[in-house]
XYZ file of C-alpha atoms in Angstrom:
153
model
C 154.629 127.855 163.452
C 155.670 124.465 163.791
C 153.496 121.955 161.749
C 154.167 119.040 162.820
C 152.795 120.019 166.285
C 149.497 120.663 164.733
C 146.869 118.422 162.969
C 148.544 118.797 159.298
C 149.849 115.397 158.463
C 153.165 114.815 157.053
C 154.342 111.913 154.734
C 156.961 109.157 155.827
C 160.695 110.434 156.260
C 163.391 108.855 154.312
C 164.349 107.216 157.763
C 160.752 105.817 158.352
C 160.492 104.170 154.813
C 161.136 100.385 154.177
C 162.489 98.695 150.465
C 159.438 96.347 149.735
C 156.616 99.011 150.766
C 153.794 98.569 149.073
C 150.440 100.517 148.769
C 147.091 99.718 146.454
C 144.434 101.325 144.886
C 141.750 100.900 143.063
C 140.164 103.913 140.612
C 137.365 104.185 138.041
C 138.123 106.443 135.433
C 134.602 108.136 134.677
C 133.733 110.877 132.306
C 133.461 113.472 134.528
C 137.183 113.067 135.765
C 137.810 113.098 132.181
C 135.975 116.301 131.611
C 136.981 118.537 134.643
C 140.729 117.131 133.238
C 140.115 117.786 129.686
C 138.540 121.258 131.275
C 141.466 122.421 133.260
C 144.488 121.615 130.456
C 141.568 123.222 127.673
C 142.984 120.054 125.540
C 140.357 119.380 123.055
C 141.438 116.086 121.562
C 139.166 114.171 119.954
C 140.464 110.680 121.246
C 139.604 112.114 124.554
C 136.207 113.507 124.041
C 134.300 112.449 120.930
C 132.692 109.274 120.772
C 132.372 109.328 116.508
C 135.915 109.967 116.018
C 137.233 107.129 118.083
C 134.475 104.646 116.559
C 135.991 106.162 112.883
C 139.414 105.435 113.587
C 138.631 101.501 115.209
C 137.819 102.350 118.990
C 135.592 101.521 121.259
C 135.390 104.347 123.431
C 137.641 107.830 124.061
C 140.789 107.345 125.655
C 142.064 108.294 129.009
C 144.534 111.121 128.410
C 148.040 109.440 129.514
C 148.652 112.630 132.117
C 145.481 112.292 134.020
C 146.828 108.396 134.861
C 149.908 109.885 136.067
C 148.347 112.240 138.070
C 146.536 109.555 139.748
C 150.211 108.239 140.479
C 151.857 111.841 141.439
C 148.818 112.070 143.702
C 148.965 109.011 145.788
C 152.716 109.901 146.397
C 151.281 113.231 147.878
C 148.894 111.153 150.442
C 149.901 108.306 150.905
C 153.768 106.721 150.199
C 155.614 108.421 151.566
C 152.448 110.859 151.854
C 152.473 114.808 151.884
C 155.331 116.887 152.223
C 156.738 114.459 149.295
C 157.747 115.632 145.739
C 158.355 113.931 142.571
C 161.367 114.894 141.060
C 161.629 112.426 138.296
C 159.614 109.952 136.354
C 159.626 107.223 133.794
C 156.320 106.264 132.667
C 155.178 103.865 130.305
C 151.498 103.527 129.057
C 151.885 99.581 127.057
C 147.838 99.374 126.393
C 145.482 101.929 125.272
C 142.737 103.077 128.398
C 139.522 103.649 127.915
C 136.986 105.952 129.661
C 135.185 103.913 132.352
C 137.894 101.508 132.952
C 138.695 99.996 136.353
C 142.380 100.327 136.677
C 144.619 98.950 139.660
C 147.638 101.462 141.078
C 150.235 98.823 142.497
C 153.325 101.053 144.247
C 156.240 99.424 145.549
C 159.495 101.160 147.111
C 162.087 99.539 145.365
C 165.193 101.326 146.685
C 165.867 103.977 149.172
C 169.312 106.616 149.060
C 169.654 108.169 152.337
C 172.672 110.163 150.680
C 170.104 111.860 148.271
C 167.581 111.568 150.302
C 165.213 109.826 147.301
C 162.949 106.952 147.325
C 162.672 105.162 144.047
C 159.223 103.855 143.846
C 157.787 101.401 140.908
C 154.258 101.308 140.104
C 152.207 98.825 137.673
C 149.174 99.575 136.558
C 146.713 96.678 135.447
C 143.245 96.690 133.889
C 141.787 93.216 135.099
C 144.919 90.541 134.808
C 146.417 92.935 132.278
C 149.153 94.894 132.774
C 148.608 98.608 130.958
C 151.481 100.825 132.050
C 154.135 100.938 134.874
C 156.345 103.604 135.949
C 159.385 104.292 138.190
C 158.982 107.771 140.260
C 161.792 109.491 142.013
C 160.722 110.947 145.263
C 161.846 113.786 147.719
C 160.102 112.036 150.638
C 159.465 114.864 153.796
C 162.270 116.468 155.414
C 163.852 114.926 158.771
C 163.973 118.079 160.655
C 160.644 119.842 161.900
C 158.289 121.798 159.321
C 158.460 125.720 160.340
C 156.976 128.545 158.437
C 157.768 131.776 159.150
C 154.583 134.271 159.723
């Protein structure tokens, strides 16, 4: 079966990618992401889930658990730049600020460099709260294959 004959969208090739690339977006980080997060890992920490504890310790609400952000990063990869049929194969990520449950926070991608002999798009990403800057990262990615899709049946 061929996919790319079908109505399963794949990603960018490395050959259809441009240095400078950008993509946006915008994502509220509400409790219940939190919770079906918190849910899925069974992580029980208390900075994530228990409004006394944080107050106790000088906070002013739980924090976002640093994975879920990058998630949100490892997921717009997936569908959007270069979109699916990509894979992350290596990250450096860097959370500067502490974020809080509720907060609005901006996903800013930018390819940065592209090595047709590896085949890997280098990718930087800032993440802002507002006008202030709370983490950034630089992904690796596997962007889809060149050559058609085909899985056997």
């Amino acid at each position: 079966m061929n996919l790319r004959n079908k109505d399963i969208k794949i990603g960018k090739t490395i050959s259809e990618i441009q240095e400078g690339e950008t993509f946006s977006l915008t994502e509220k980080i509400s409790e219940r992401e939190i919770l079906l997060y918190l849910g899925l890992t069974t992580d029980d920490n208390p900075l994530f889930l228990q409004y006394d504890y944080v107050k106790e310790i000088g906070l002013k609400k739980p924090l976002v658990p640093t994975t879920l952000i990058f998630g949100i990063m490892t997921s717009t990869v997936s569908k959007y730049l270069p979109g699916p049929g990509s894979n992350v194969v290596n990250v450096t990520f860097n959370i500067s600020e502490k974020i809080f449950r509720g907060d609005t926070l901006k996903f800013d991608f930018e390819v940065i460099k592209i090595d047709t002999n590896k085949d890997l798009v280098t990718i930087n990403v800032e993440v802002t709260r507002g006008d202030m800057r709370v983490g950034d990262a630089i992904l690796l990615v596997t962007p889809p294959g060149e050559n058609e899709i085909v899985i056997e049946e």
